[in-house]
């Protein structure tokens, strides 16, 4: 059975074009033309990826993304936006989108981006060589794309997992934002390093204790980030 992709776009011509090209690439595609219907389709959790337009009737893409993440639906989301506005892009990422494309774009570009996201998020492609990495009370199980904190399973999006696993594999090494962009997003974001900062913030909310200073993922001012073993007090 082909993997299902959900396309949510109120422009029927765009949704139809994307459906055709994704089906040609071997995917099963289901479409919706408003946010409410798109949310209902995505809540079934039977899709491998959601292509989600930002501007939608009934409920906009940002709200759809927010509600899915609140419901622990971690299906990767590729957000489409006609606005070349950094605020919209960053807000979408902060709400849980994994990637974005600005209109106009070619259908082939969307298909390529979908495949890239799925390659990076598929459990068959472990983000680290070791199957299990333990840092403090955080355990990363690469083969299952799972992360545990004090034995409790954490809900991470695919991109959050990849970023955490890469930091853990390079424990103690300072990684620049550009290095992280290249390693995790797998293509050039033309220096849009805010994407890295947003995902680091999400990770800290999930793995760090409630303290003033991060204990696992340290910011190295002017350079980037590194992951360390927490220091016992």
Short mmCIF file of C-alpha atoms in Angstrom, two decimals:
data_model
loop_
_atom_site.label_atom_id
_atom_site.label_comp_id
_atom_site.label_asym_id
_atom_site.label_seq_id
_atom_site.Cartn_x
_atom_site.Cartn_y
_atom_site.Cartn_z
CA UNK A 1 0.00 0.00 0.00
CA UNK A 2 1.33 3.44 -0.95
CA UNK A 3 2.15 5.98 1.75
CA UNK A 4 -0.57 8.60 2.13
CA UNK A 5 0.07 12.33 1.88
CA UNK A 6 -2.62 14.88 2.77
CA UNK A 7 -2.68 18.09 0.74
CA UNK A 8 -4.64 21.00 2.24
CA UNK A 9 -4.95 24.02 -0.06
CA UNK A 10 -8.00 26.17 -0.85
CA UNK A 11 -6.80 26.74 -4.41
CA UNK A 12 -8.29 23.71 -6.14
CA UNK A 13 -5.93 24.02 -9.09
CA UNK A 14 -2.86 23.87 -6.84
CA UNK A 15 -4.23 20.98 -4.78
CA UNK A 16 -5.06 19.06 -7.98
CA UNK A 17 -1.62 19.70 -9.45
CA UNK A 18 0.14 18.60 -6.28
CA UNK A 19 -2.08 15.51 -6.05
CA UNK A 20 -1.17 14.52 -9.62
CA UNK A 21 2.56 14.97 -9.11
CA UNK A 22 2.64 13.22 -5.74
CA UNK A 23 0.65 10.30 -7.15
CA UNK A 24 3.12 10.11 -10.04
CA UNK A 25 5.83 9.83 -7.38
CA UNK A 26 4.06 6.82 -5.85
CA UNK A 27 2.07 8.36 -3.02
CA UNK A 28 -1.61 8.01 -2.22
CA UNK A 29 -3.03 11.53 -1.89
CA UNK A 30 -6.09 12.87 -0.13
CA UNK A 31 -7.00 16.55 -0.53
CA UNK A 32 -8.94 19.14 1.46
CA UNK A 33 -9.73 22.74 0.62
CA UNK A 34 -10.35 24.23 4.07
CA UNK A 35 -8.62 24.00 7.41
CA UNK A 36 -11.40 22.24 9.27
CA UNK A 37 -11.60 19.37 6.79
CA UNK A 38 -7.80 19.18 6.65
CA UNK A 39 -7.64 18.90 10.44
CA UNK A 40 -10.20 16.07 10.43
CA UNK A 41 -8.20 14.15 7.82
CA UNK A 42 -4.92 14.65 9.69
CA UNK A 43 -6.41 13.54 13.02
CA UNK A 44 -6.81 10.03 11.61
CA UNK A 45 -3.00 9.68 11.83
CA UNK A 46 -2.87 7.50 8.70
CA UNK A 47 -0.76 9.89 6.60
CA UNK A 48 3.04 10.00 6.48
CA UNK A 49 3.09 13.75 5.74
CA UNK A 50 0.80 16.78 5.50
CA UNK A 51 1.24 19.54 2.92
CA UNK A 52 -0.56 22.46 4.56
CA UNK A 53 -1.30 25.89 3.10
CA UNK A 54 -1.08 28.82 5.48
CA UNK A 55 -4.07 30.80 4.25
CA UNK A 56 -7.21 28.63 4.45
CA UNK A 57 -10.95 29.21 4.99
CA UNK A 58 -12.68 27.90 8.12
CA UNK A 59 -9.36 27.56 9.98
CA UNK A 60 -5.94 28.80 8.87
CA UNK A 61 -2.88 26.58 8.53
CA UNK A 62 -1.24 27.90 11.68
CA UNK A 63 -4.27 26.92 13.77
CA UNK A 64 -4.44 23.49 12.12
CA UNK A 65 -0.75 22.93 12.88
CA UNK A 66 -1.16 24.13 16.46
CA UNK A 67 -4.13 21.85 17.15
CA UNK A 68 -2.42 18.80 15.66
CA UNK A 69 0.64 19.27 17.84
CA UNK A 70 -1.53 19.85 20.90
CA UNK A 71 -3.20 16.50 20.16
CA UNK A 72 0.24 14.83 19.91
CA UNK A 73 -0.17 14.22 16.17
CA UNK A 74 3.49 14.35 15.13
CA UNK A 75 3.02 13.68 11.41
CA UNK A 76 5.57 15.84 9.53
CA UNK A 77 4.07 19.08 8.17
CA UNK A 78 5.30 20.93 5.09
CA UNK A 79 3.73 24.37 5.24
CA UNK A 80 2.99 26.40 2.10
CA UNK A 81 2.81 30.17 2.29
CA UNK A 82 2.27 32.91 -0.27
CA UNK A 83 3.82 35.37 2.16
CA UNK A 84 7.56 35.87 1.95
CA UNK A 85 7.50 37.01 5.53
CA UNK A 86 9.95 35.74 8.14
CA UNK A 87 7.34 36.16 10.89
CA UNK A 88 4.94 33.73 9.22
CA UNK A 89 7.71 31.20 8.61
CA UNK A 90 9.05 31.36 12.14
CA UNK A 91 5.58 31.26 13.69
CA UNK A 92 4.74 28.16 11.65
CA UNK A 93 7.91 26.45 12.86
CA UNK A 94 7.24 27.51 16.43
CA UNK A 95 3.80 25.91 16.24
CA UNK A 96 5.28 22.62 15.06
CA UNK A 97 5.70 22.68 11.27
CA UNK A 98 8.76 20.78 10.06
CA UNK A 99 9.46 22.74 6.91
CA UNK A 100 8.00 25.40 4.63
CA UNK A 101 7.92 26.52 1.00
CA UNK A 102 7.04 29.98 -0.26
CA UNK A 103 4.72 30.31 -3.26
CA UNK A 104 5.18 30.28 -6.18
CA UNK A 105 6.94 26.90 -6.35
CA UNK A 106 7.14 24.06 -8.83
CA UNK A 107 5.26 20.80 -8.10
CA UNK A 108 8.56 18.95 -8.54
CA UNK A 109 10.06 21.06 -5.77
CA UNK A 110 7.23 20.05 -3.45
CA UNK A 111 7.68 16.36 -4.30
CA UNK A 112 11.44 16.64 -3.74
CA UNK A 113 10.89 18.35 -0.40
CA UNK A 114 8.34 15.72 0.68
CA UNK A 115 10.78 12.92 -0.16
CA UNK A 116 13.60 14.69 1.68
CA UNK A 117 11.50 15.10 4.83
CA UNK A 118 10.44 11.45 4.74
CA UNK A 119 14.01 10.25 4.15
CA UNK A 120 15.14 12.18 7.19
CA UNK A 121 12.22 11.15 9.41
CA UNK A 122 11.93 7.47 8.49
CA UNK A 123 12.94 5.06 11.27
CA UNK A 124 14.80 2.94 8.74
CA UNK A 125 17.40 5.72 8.52
CA UNK A 126 18.77 6.09 12.02
CA UNK A 127 20.06 9.55 12.77
CA UNK A 128 22.97 8.13 14.74
CA UNK A 129 25.20 5.11 14.32
CA UNK A 130 24.58 3.85 17.85
CA UNK A 131 21.12 2.46 18.50
CA UNK A 132 20.93 3.82 22.05
CA UNK A 133 22.58 6.95 23.42
CA UNK A 134 22.24 7.85 27.10
CA UNK A 135 23.05 11.38 28.27
CA UNK A 136 22.09 12.04 31.86
CA UNK A 137 18.52 10.85 32.26
CA UNK A 138 17.76 11.29 28.54
CA UNK A 139 17.81 8.08 26.47
CA UNK A 140 17.67 8.17 22.67
CA UNK A 141 16.66 4.99 20.82
CA UNK A 142 17.59 5.64 17.19
CA UNK A 143 16.04 2.54 15.61
CA UNK A 144 12.59 3.39 17.01
CA UNK A 145 12.86 7.19 16.78
CA UNK A 146 12.08 7.38 20.50
CA UNK A 147 13.36 9.56 23.32
CA UNK A 148 12.83 8.92 27.04
CA UNK A 149 13.39 11.23 30.00
CA UNK A 150 13.58 9.44 33.35
CA UNK A 151 11.86 6.47 31.69
CA UNK A 152 8.97 8.52 30.32
CA UNK A 153 8.56 8.65 26.54
CA UNK A 154 8.71 12.18 25.12
CA UNK A 155 6.64 13.39 22.17
CA UNK A 156 9.05 14.84 19.62
CA UNK A 157 8.45 15.78 16.00
CA UNK A 158 10.73 14.06 13.45
CA UNK A 159 12.90 17.17 13.06
CA UNK A 160 13.21 17.59 16.84
CA UNK A 161 14.35 13.98 17.10
CA UNK A 162 16.90 14.33 14.32
CA UNK A 163 18.33 17.49 15.88
CA UNK A 164 18.55 15.95 19.35
CA UNK A 165 20.14 12.76 18.01
CA UNK A 166 22.71 14.71 16.02
CA UNK A 167 23.62 16.85 19.02
CA UNK A 168 23.90 13.72 21.17
CA UNK A 169 26.09 11.92 18.65
CA UNK A 170 28.40 14.94 18.72
CA UNK A 171 28.26 15.36 22.50
CA UNK A 172 30.75 17.92 23.75
CA UNK A 173 31.39 19.32 20.27
CA UNK A 174 30.35 22.85 19.36
CA UNK A 175 28.11 22.79 16.27
CA UNK A 176 27.40 25.98 14.36
CA UNK A 177 23.88 26.80 13.21
CA UNK A 178 24.97 26.41 9.60
CA UNK A 179 26.34 22.93 10.38
CA UNK A 180 23.03 21.97 11.96
CA UNK A 181 21.06 23.36 9.00
CA UNK A 182 23.14 21.30 6.59
CA UNK A 183 23.02 18.10 8.66
CA UNK A 184 19.35 18.12 9.64
CA UNK A 185 17.51 20.02 6.93
CA UNK A 186 19.68 18.57 4.16
CA UNK A 187 19.52 21.60 1.87
CA UNK A 188 20.47 25.26 1.86
CA UNK A 189 18.27 27.62 3.89
CA UNK A 190 20.47 30.53 2.81
CA UNK A 191 21.54 31.33 6.33
CA UNK A 192 18.04 31.22 7.83
CA UNK A 193 19.43 30.04 11.16
CA UNK A 194 16.32 31.11 13.09
CA UNK A 195 14.96 27.67 12.14
CA UNK A 196 17.66 26.05 14.29
CA UNK A 197 16.97 28.36 17.22
CA UNK A 198 13.24 27.58 17.13
CA UNK A 199 13.84 23.82 17.21
CA UNK A 200 16.46 24.13 19.97
CA UNK A 201 13.88 26.06 22.00
CA UNK A 202 11.32 23.27 21.48
CA UNK A 203 13.83 20.62 22.56
CA UNK A 204 14.76 22.52 25.69
CA UNK A 205 11.11 22.75 26.68
CA UNK A 206 10.87 18.97 26.48
CA UNK A 207 14.17 17.69 27.90
CA UNK A 208 15.51 20.40 30.18
CA UNK A 209 14.60 20.66 33.85
CA UNK A 210 12.80 23.82 34.86
CA UNK A 211 15.88 25.87 35.70
CA UNK A 212 17.21 29.25 34.66
CA UNK A 213 20.11 27.79 32.67
CA UNK A 214 20.00 24.83 30.23
CA UNK A 215 21.83 21.77 31.51
CA UNK A 216 21.86 19.60 28.37
CA UNK A 217 21.93 21.88 25.32
CA UNK A 218 24.29 24.79 25.88
CA UNK A 219 24.39 27.94 23.77
CA UNK A 220 27.92 28.91 22.76
CA UNK A 221 27.66 32.62 22.14
CA UNK A 222 28.66 33.65 18.64
CA UNK A 223 29.13 30.05 17.53
CA UNK A 224 26.21 27.68 18.01
CA UNK A 225 25.23 24.87 20.37
CA UNK A 226 26.62 21.79 22.04
CA UNK A 227 25.13 18.99 24.13
CA UNK A 228 26.75 17.97 27.37
CA UNK A 229 26.26 15.60 30.27
CA UNK A 230 24.46 17.45 33.07
CA UNK A 231 26.66 18.33 36.03
CA UNK A 232 25.49 16.75 39.27
CA UNK A 233 25.08 19.19 42.09
#
